[in-house]
PDB file of C-alpha atoms and ligand atoms in Angstrom:
ATOM      1  CA  MET A   1      83.324  82.075 127.326  1.00 39.00           C
ATOM      2  CA  ARG A   2      85.520  78.773 125.931  1.00 39.00           C
ATOM      3  CA  PRO A   3      85.423  75.549 127.207  1.00 41.00           C
ATOM      4  CA  SER A   4      88.547  74.301 128.893  1.00 39.00           C
ATOM      5  CA  CYS A   5      90.890  71.907 126.470  1.00 36.00           C
ATOM      6  CA  ALA A   6      90.805  69.189 129.266  1.00 37.00           C
ATOM      7  CA  SER A   7      92.521  66.016 127.794  1.00 36.00           C
ATOM      8  CA  SER A   8      90.739  62.696 127.685  1.00 38.00           C
ATOM      9  CA  ALA A   9      92.846  59.564 127.347  1.00 36.00           C
ATOM     10  CA  ARG A  10      92.487  57.098 124.189  1.00 39.00           C
ATOM     11  CA  PRO A  11      91.689  53.714 124.637  1.00 38.00           C
ATOM     12  CA  GLY A  12      94.198  51.328 126.079  1.00 35.00           C
ATOM     13  CA  THR A  13      93.477  49.241 122.588  1.00 36.00           C
ATOM     14  CA  GLY A  14      94.946  49.001 119.304  1.00 38.00           C
ATOM     15  CA  ARG A  15      92.601  50.317 116.890  1.00 40.00           C
ATOM     16  CA  ARG A  16      91.458  48.950 113.689  1.00 38.00           C
ATOM     17  CA  ASP A  17      89.476  50.764 110.814  1.00 36.00           C
ATOM     18  CA  ARG A  18      87.913  49.809 107.926  1.00 35.00           C
ATOM     19  CA  GLY A  19      89.435  51.022 104.663  1.00 38.00           C
ATOM     20  CA  SER A  20      93.082  51.371 104.075  1.00 39.00           C
ATOM     21  CA  ALA A  21      94.127  53.758 106.860  1.00 42.00           C
ATOM     22  CA  ARG A  22      93.594  52.837 110.435  1.00 65.00           C
ATOM     23  CA  GLN A  23      93.212  56.537 111.897  1.00 83.00           C
ATOM     24  CA  MET A  24      90.087  58.083 111.904  1.00 94.00           C
ATOM     25  CA  LEU A  25      89.354  60.981 109.376  1.00 96.00           C
ATOM     26  CA  VAL A  26      86.901  63.589 110.945  1.00 98.00           C
ATOM     27  CA  VAL A  27      85.073  65.680 107.883  1.00 98.00           C
ATOM     28  CA  VAL A  28      83.848  69.024 108.893  1.00 98.00           C
ATOM     29  CA  SER A  29      81.873  71.279 106.864  1.00 97.00           C
ATOM     30  CA  ALA A  30      80.062  74.327 107.257  1.00 94.00           C
ATOM     31  CA  PRO A  31      78.448  77.306 105.376  1.00 88.00           C
ATOM     32  CA  SER A  32      81.346  79.789 106.054  1.00 80.00           C
ATOM     33  CA  GLY A  33      80.756  81.708 109.232  1.00 80.00           C
ATOM     34  CA  ALA A  34      78.938  79.202 110.649  1.00 86.00           C
ATOM     35  CA  GLY A  35      82.525  78.980 113.131  1.00 87.00           C
ATOM     36  CA  LYS A  36      83.577  75.993 111.881  1.00 91.00           C
ATOM     37  CA  THR A  37      87.557  76.902 111.566  1.00 90.00           C
ATOM     38  CA  SER A  38      87.297  78.022 115.669  1.00 92.00           C
ATOM     39  CA  LEU A  39      85.709  74.542 116.617  1.00 96.00           C
ATOM     40  CA  CYS A  40      88.259  72.490 114.508  1.00 96.00           C
ATOM     41  CA  GLU A  41      91.182  74.439 115.866  1.00 95.00           C
ATOM     42  CA  TRP A  42      89.288  73.974 119.751  1.00 97.00           C
ATOM     43  CA  ALA A  43      88.772  70.580 119.240  1.00 97.00           C
ATOM     44  CA  VAL A  44      92.555  69.770 118.131  1.00 97.00           C
ATOM     45  CA  ALA A  45      93.597  71.712 121.492  1.00 97.00           C
ATOM     46  CA  ALA A  46      91.252  69.709 123.636  1.00 97.00           C
ATOM     47  CA  VAL A  47      91.367  66.094 121.787  1.00 97.00           C
ATOM     48  CA  PRO A  48      94.643  64.279 122.350  1.00 96.00           C
ATOM     49  CA  ASN A  49      96.312  62.867 119.046  1.00 95.00           C
ATOM     50  CA  LEU A  50      93.972  64.685 116.507  1.00 97.00           C
ATOM     51  CA  VAL A  51      95.745  67.263 114.179  1.00 96.00           C
ATOM     52  CA  HIS A  52      94.190  69.649 111.780  1.00 96.00           C
ATOM     53  CA  SER A  53      94.653  68.960 108.168  1.00 96.00           C
ATOM     54  CA  VAL A  54      96.506  72.158 106.334  1.00 97.00           C
ATOM     55  CA  SER A  55      95.091  72.443 102.635  1.00 97.00           C
ATOM     56  CA  HIS A  56      96.513  74.062  99.723  1.00 98.00           C
ATOM     57  CA  THR A  57      94.730  76.971  98.263  1.00 98.00           C
ATOM     58  CA  THR A  58      95.103  79.582  95.995  1.00 98.00           C
ATOM     59  CA  ARG A  59      93.545  82.090  97.844  1.00 96.00           C
ATOM     60  CA  ALA A  60      95.716  85.411  99.298  1.00 96.00           C
ATOM     61  CA  PRO A  61      96.486  85.112 102.974  1.00 96.00           C
ATOM     62  CA  ARG A  62      94.471  86.894 105.416  1.00 91.00           C
ATOM     63  CA  PRO A  63      96.222  89.006 108.108  1.00 90.00           C
ATOM     64  CA  HIS A  64      97.514  86.785 110.443  1.00 91.00           C
ATOM     65  CA  GLU A  65      97.585  83.848 108.679  1.00 95.00           C
ATOM     66  CA  MET A  66     100.804  82.119 108.244  1.00 96.00           C
ATOM     67  CA  ASP A  67     101.834  79.674 105.121  1.00 98.00           C
ATOM     68  CA  GLY A  68     102.110  76.267 106.186  1.00 96.00           C
ATOM     69  CA  ARG A  69     100.117  76.651 109.663  1.00 95.00           C
ATOM     70  CA  ASP A  70      96.416  77.954 108.344  1.00 94.00           C
ATOM     71  CA  TYR A  71      96.943  77.034 104.489  1.00 97.00           C
ATOM     72  CA  HIS A  72     100.019  76.023 102.148  1.00 98.00           C
ATOM     73  CA  PHE A  73      99.437  79.021  99.814  1.00 98.00           C
ATOM     74  CA  VAL A  74     100.334  78.307  96.412  1.00 98.00           C
ATOM     75  CA  ASP A  75      99.452  79.858  92.919  1.00 98.00           C
ATOM     76  CA  ALA A  76      97.181  78.484  90.617  1.00 98.00           C
ATOM     77  CA  ALA A  77      99.783  77.006  88.478  1.00 98.00           C
ATOM     78  CA  THR A  78     101.393  75.142  91.140  1.00 98.00           C
ATOM     79  CA  PHE A  79      97.856  73.983  92.373  1.00 98.00           C
ATOM     80  CA  ARG A  80      96.799  73.095  88.592  1.00 98.00           C
ATOM     81  CA  SER A  81     100.180  70.785  88.189  1.00 98.00           C
ATOM     82  CA  MET A  82      99.474  68.796  91.510  1.00 98.00           C
ATOM     83  CA  VAL A  83      95.683  68.591  89.977  1.00 98.00           C
ATOM     84  CA  THR A  84      97.663  67.196  86.876  1.00 98.00           C
ATOM     85  CA  ARG A  85      99.998  65.017  88.947  1.00 98.00           C
ATOM     86  CA  GLY A  86      96.810  63.497  91.000  1.00 98.00           C
ATOM     87  CA  GLU A  87      98.525  65.252  94.250  1.00 98.00           C
ATOM     88  CA  PHE A  88      94.889  65.859  95.772  1.00 98.00           C
ATOM     89  CA  ALA A  89      92.724  63.315  97.779  1.00 97.00           C
ATOM     90  CA  GLU A  90      90.209  65.856  97.120  1.00 98.00           C
ATOM     91  CA  TRP A  91      89.934  69.288  95.754  1.00 98.00           C
ATOM     92  CA  ALA A  92      87.202  72.250  94.697  1.00 98.00           C
ATOM     93  CA  GLU A  93      86.763  75.721  93.713  1.00 96.00           C
ATOM     94  CA  VAL A  94      84.816  77.724  96.350  1.00 91.00           C
ATOM     95  CA  HIS A  95      84.845  81.136  96.087  1.00 84.00           C
ATOM     96  CA  GLY A  96      86.351  81.416  93.221  1.00 89.00           C
ATOM     97  CA  HIS A  97      89.262  80.164  94.665  1.00 96.00           C
ATOM     98  CA  LEU A  98      91.142  76.188  94.715  1.00 98.00           C
ATOM     99  CA  TYR A  99      91.223  74.496  97.659  1.00 98.00           C
ATOM    100  CA  GLY A 100      92.741  70.942  98.408  1.00 98.00           C
ATOM    101  CA  THR A 101      94.085  68.244 100.579  1.00 98.00           C
ATOM    102  CA  ALA A 102      96.808  66.757  99.499  1.00 98.00           C
ATOM    103  CA  ARG A 103      97.372  63.281  99.710  1.00 96.00           C
ATOM    104  CA  ALA A 104     100.984  63.839 101.001  1.00 96.00           C
ATOM    105  CA  VAL A 105      99.751  65.545 103.851  1.00 94.00           C
ATOM    106  CA  LEU A 106      97.026  63.306 104.970  1.00 94.00           C
ATOM    107  CA  ASP A 107      99.679  59.989 104.609  1.00 92.00           C
ATOM    108  CA  GLY A 108     101.783  62.070 106.764  1.00 93.00           C
ATOM    109  CA  TYR A 109      99.495  62.430 109.698  1.00 92.00           C
ATOM    110  CA  PHE A 110      98.379  58.786 108.881  1.00 89.00           C
ATOM    111  CA  ALA A 111     102.141  57.818 109.392  1.00 91.00           C
ATOM    112  CA  ALA A 112     102.366  59.142 113.120  1.00 92.00           C
ATOM    113  CA  GLU A 113      99.365  57.276 113.601  1.00 90.00           C
ATOM    114  CA  GLN A 114      97.360  60.614 114.403  1.00 94.00           C
ATOM    115  CA  ASP A 115      93.441  61.315 113.693  1.00 96.00           C
ATOM    116  CA  VAL A 116      93.087  64.429 111.413  1.00 97.00           C
ATOM    117  CA  ILE A 117      90.242  66.644 111.274  1.00 98.00           C
ATOM    118  CA  LEU A 118      89.609  68.536 108.146  1.00 97.00           C
ATOM    119  CA  ASP A 119      87.927  71.860 107.476  1.00 95.00           C
ATOM    120  CA  ILE A 120      86.747  71.158 103.694  1.00 96.00           C
ATOM    121  CA  ASP A 121      83.442  72.490 101.674  1.00 94.00           C
ATOM    122  CA  THR A 122      80.723  69.953 100.946  1.00 96.00           C
ATOM    123  CA  GLN A 123      82.259  69.003  97.317  1.00 96.00           C
ATOM    124  CA  GLY A 124      85.280  67.892  99.308  1.00 97.00           C
ATOM    125  CA  ALA A 125      83.526  66.138 101.601  1.00 98.00           C
ATOM    126  CA  ALA A 126      81.463  64.141  99.047  1.00 97.00           C
ATOM    127  CA  ILE A 127      84.761  63.134  97.271  1.00 97.00           C
ATOM    128  CA  LEU A 128      85.829  61.514 100.719  1.00 97.00           C
ATOM    129  CA  ARG A 129      83.330  60.101 101.556  1.00 97.00           C
ATOM    130  CA  GLU A 130      83.308  57.604  98.806  1.00 96.00           C
ATOM    131  CA  ALA A 131      87.264  57.427  99.146  1.00 93.00           C
ATOM    132  CA  HIS A 132      86.727  56.863 103.153  1.00 92.00           C
ATOM    133  CA  PRO A 133      83.477  55.191 104.185  1.00 93.00           C
ATOM    134  CA  ALA A 134      84.679  54.914 107.841  1.00 93.00           C
ATOM    135  CA  GLY A 135      85.166  58.597 107.928  1.00 96.00           C
ATOM    136  CA  VAL A 136      83.158  60.755 110.453  1.00 98.00           C
ATOM    137  CA  PHE A 137      81.367  63.301 108.471  1.00 98.00           C
ATOM    138  CA  VAL A 138      80.090  66.495 110.761  1.00 98.00           C
ATOM    139  CA  PHE A 139      77.620  69.687 109.267  1.00 97.00           C
ATOM    140  CA  VAL A 140      77.818  72.915 111.341  1.00 97.00           C
ATOM    141  CA  VAL A 141      75.130  75.275 110.759  1.00 94.00           C
ATOM    142  CA  PRO A 142      74.782  78.487 112.773  1.00 92.00           C
ATOM    143  CA  PRO A 143      71.608  79.180 114.543  1.00 91.00           C
ATOM    144  CA  SER A 144      69.802  81.180 112.166  1.00 91.00           C
ATOM    145  CA  TRP A 145      70.192  83.251 108.977  1.00 90.00           C
ATOM    146  CA  ASP A 146      70.307  86.406 110.410  1.00 90.00           C
ATOM    147  CA  VAL A 147      73.368  84.743 113.197  1.00 90.00           C
ATOM    148  CA  LEU A 148      75.051  83.894 109.622  1.00 88.00           C
ATOM    149  CA  ASP A 149      74.802  87.499 107.754  1.00 89.00           C
ATOM    150  CA  ARG A 150      76.351  89.045 111.024  1.00 89.00           C
ATOM    151  CA  ARG A 151      78.939  87.093 111.271  1.00 84.00           C
ATOM    152  CA  LEU A 152      80.669  87.682 107.976  1.00 83.00           C
ATOM    153  CA  ARG A 153      80.218  90.918 108.565  1.00 86.00           C
ATOM    154  CA  GLN A 154      82.245  91.095 111.270  1.00 84.00           C
ATOM    155  CA  ARG A 155      85.426  89.377 110.236  1.00 73.00           C
ATOM    156  CA  HIS A 156      85.625  92.626 107.971  1.00 71.00           C
ATOM    157  CA  SER A 157      87.868  90.382 105.681  1.00 73.00           C
ATOM    158  CA  GLU A 158      85.793  90.227 102.609  1.00 78.00           C
ATOM    159  CA  SER A 159      84.021  92.822 100.705  1.00 86.00           C
ATOM    160  CA  GLU A 160      80.531  93.547 100.197  1.00 89.00           C
ATOM    161  CA  GLU A 161      80.463  91.085  96.770  1.00 89.00           C
ATOM    162  CA  GLU A 162      82.224  88.629  98.615  1.00 84.00           C
ATOM    163  CA  ILE A 163      80.487  88.683 101.678  1.00 88.00           C
ATOM    164  CA  GLN A 164      77.158  88.460  99.082  1.00 90.00           C
ATOM    165  CA  ARG A 165      78.779  85.482  97.482  1.00 86.00           C
ATOM    166  CA  ARG A 166      79.566  83.408 100.576  1.00 85.00           C
ATOM    167  CA  LEU A 167      75.575  84.108 101.768  1.00 89.00           C
ATOM    168  CA  ALA A 168      74.709  82.324  98.459  1.00 90.00           C
ATOM    169  CA  ARG A 169      76.989  79.530  98.705  1.00 89.00           C
ATOM    170  CA  ALA A 170      75.780  78.917 102.111  1.00 91.00           C
ATOM    171  CA  ARG A 171      72.388  78.747 101.134  1.00 90.00           C
ATOM    172  CA  GLU A 172      73.793  76.032  98.937  1.00 90.00           C
ATOM    173  CA  GLU A 173      75.841  73.932 101.087  1.00 91.00           C
ATOM    174  CA  LEU A 174      73.256  74.210 104.035  1.00 93.00           C
ATOM    175  CA  ARG A 175      70.815  71.912 101.493  1.00 93.00           C
ATOM    176  CA  HIS A 176      73.739  69.030 101.812  1.00 95.00           C
ATOM    177  CA  TYR A 177      73.545  68.767 105.859  1.00 95.00           C
ATOM    178  CA  ALA A 178      71.576  65.657 105.705  1.00 96.00           C
ATOM    179  CA  GLU A 179      74.583  63.854 104.051  1.00 97.00           C
ATOM    180  CA  TYR A 180      76.384  63.951 106.913  1.00 98.00           C
ATOM    181  CA  GLN A 181      76.348  61.900 110.319  1.00 98.00           C
ATOM    182  CA  TYR A 182      76.309  64.754 112.919  1.00 98.00           C
ATOM    183  CA  VAL A 183      74.854  68.091 112.494  1.00 97.00           C
ATOM    184  CA  ILE A 184      75.825  70.629 115.396  1.00 97.00           C
ATOM    185  CA  VAL A 185      74.402  74.045 115.821  1.00 96.00           C
ATOM    186  CA  ASN A 186      76.842  76.541 116.786  1.00 94.00           C
ATOM    187  CA  ASP A 187      74.368  79.052 118.391  1.00 93.00           C
ATOM    188  CA  ASP A 188      76.950  78.619 121.859  1.00 95.00           C
ATOM    189  CA  PHE A 189      80.811  78.134 120.983  1.00 95.00           C
ATOM    190  CA  ALA A 190      81.377  76.528 124.020  1.00 97.00           C
ATOM    191  CA  ARG A 191      78.462  73.729 123.975  1.00 97.00           C
ATOM    192  CA  ALA A 192      79.199  73.298 120.091  1.00 97.00           C
ATOM    193  CA  ALA A 193      82.779  72.715 120.770  1.00 97.00           C
ATOM    194  CA  GLU A 194      81.652  70.378 123.670  1.00 98.00           C
ATOM    195  CA  GLU A 195      79.323  68.059 121.258  1.00 98.00           C
ATOM    196  CA  LEU A 196      82.116  67.995 118.528  1.00 98.00           C
ATOM    197  CA  LYS A 197      84.640  67.100 121.365  1.00 98.00           C
ATOM    198  CA  ALA A 198      81.975  64.412 122.632  1.00 98.00           C
ATOM    199  CA  VAL A 199      80.884  62.973 118.637  1.00 98.00           C
ATOM    200  CA  ILE A 200      84.778  62.488 118.049  1.00 97.00           C
ATOM    201  CA  LEU A 201      85.628  60.731 121.147  1.00 96.00           C
ATOM    202  CA  ALA A 202      82.557  58.199 121.104  1.00 96.00           C
ATOM    203  CA  GLU A 203      83.850  57.589 117.306  1.00 96.00           C
ATOM    204  CA  ARG A 204      87.065  56.812 118.715  1.00 94.00           C
ATOM    205  CA  ARG A 205      85.118  53.916 120.843  1.00 91.00           C
ATOM    206  CA  ARG A 206      83.510  52.182 117.872  1.00 91.00           C
ATOM    207  CA  SER A 207      83.871  48.571 118.442  1.00 87.00           C
ATOM    208  CA  SER A 208      84.728  48.734 114.520  1.00 86.00           C
ATOM    209  CA  ARG A 209      87.674  50.703 115.299  1.00 86.00           C
ATOM    210  CA  VAL A 210      88.693  48.812 118.258  1.00 84.00           C
ATOM    211  CA  ASP A 211      91.132  45.741 118.474  1.00 80.00           C
ATOM    212  CA  LEU A 212      91.912  43.888 121.383  1.00 85.00           C
ATOM    213  CA  GLY A 213      95.280  43.312 121.249  1.00 82.00           C
ATOM    214  CA  PHE A 214      95.499  40.966 123.916  1.00 85.00           C
ATOM    215  CA  LEU A 215      92.993  38.287 122.692  1.00 85.00           C
ATOM    216  CA  GLY A 216      95.242  37.276 120.249  1.00 79.00           C
ATOM    217  CA  ALA A 217      94.725  36.638 116.619  1.00 65.00           C
TER     218      ALA A 217
HETATM  219  P1  5GP B 301      87.936  80.064 103.435  1.00 63.29           P
HETATM  220  O1  5GP B 301      88.916  80.798 102.376  1.00 63.29           O
HETATM  221  O2  5GP B 301      87.221  80.795 104.368  1.00 63.29           O
HETATM  222  O3  5GP B 301      89.460  79.818 104.570  1.00 63.29           O
HETATM  223  O4  5GP B 301      87.583  78.554 103.126  1.00 63.29           O
HETATM  224  C1  5GP B 301      86.901  78.923 102.153  1.00 63.29           C
HETATM  225  C2  5GP B 301      86.042  77.207 102.275  1.00 63.29           C
HETATM  226  O5  5GP B 301      86.806  76.382 101.613  1.00 63.29           O
HETATM  227  C3  5GP B 301      85.604  76.736 103.904  1.00 63.29           C
HETATM  228  O6  5GP B 301      84.338  76.222 103.134  1.00 63.29           O
HETATM  229  C4  5GP B 301      86.571  75.379 103.591  1.00 63.29           C
HETATM  230  O7  5GP B 301      85.802  74.774 104.363  1.00 63.29           O
HETATM  231  C5  5GP B 301      86.874  75.326 102.623  1.00 63.29           C
HETATM  232  N1  5GP B 301      88.219  74.599 102.382  1.00 63.29           N
HETATM  233  C6  5GP B 301      89.343  74.694 102.861  1.00 63.29           C
HETATM  234  N2  5GP B 301      90.151  74.333 102.445  1.00 63.29           N
HETATM  235  C7  5GP B 301      89.697  73.087 101.933  1.00 63.29           C
HETATM  236  C8  5GP B 301      90.350  71.654 101.006  1.00 63.29           C
HETATM  237  O8  5GP B 301      91.168  71.431 101.308  1.00 63.29           O
HETATM  238  N3  5GP B 301      88.934  71.206 100.538  1.00 63.29           N
HETATM  239  C9  5GP B 301      88.164  72.035  99.971  1.00 63.29           C
HETATM  240  N4  5GP B 301      87.141  70.838  99.088  1.00 63.29           N
HETATM  241  N5  5GP B 301      87.098  73.058 100.797  1.00 63.29           N
HETATM  242  C10 5GP B 301      88.206  73.635 101.691  1.00 63.29           C
END
């Protein structure tokens, strides 16, 4: 059973962040099937003023996925020309498809003074770690290899070849866990979700992000 999406107030103070953006970037990576997309969606519903970044991808939409909501689905030529024009804050090839976070998408969230949660792979996270050192980096892991295998098969959305490719890549991705500030084990969705929410709320209270405006300059 998923926990309820109780809201919690933001600090009553202004906030400042290191780097160019005042807003907080929460980067969540995990091997495919670890449940990070559901966790990110839950966090967006549970934490006020947090939006889920919508990536661009050349992958075909899965049933129930909507263009503009789950991804911006584009063809390879469009994606490549965006790369050439430097329009991505980060991009990577994952499972044979191209995925990227458009700068314009991030800028839109920042202009609206919203914190943003990104569900991206370890290559993209490494790029953003350089560009946004004040970002919050969270790695979600499955409780065991068997559980990951089972979850990937239960989705019924990938072929056996694709599942094998994702399992091989999961092994590689898991080796990167120590590059992240937080590791959440997704054995129980409700607990994992509460942990992610706790991380985000605690990070908002970092003194480096809080500006006690009433003290003056
Ligand atoms: P899926 O096809 O299952 O939605 O995503 C496959 C992988 O691509 C996941 O690990 C997901 O986190 C990653 N991914 C999704 N969007 C982006 C993105 O914008 N940039 C990068 N680097 N990876 C992404």
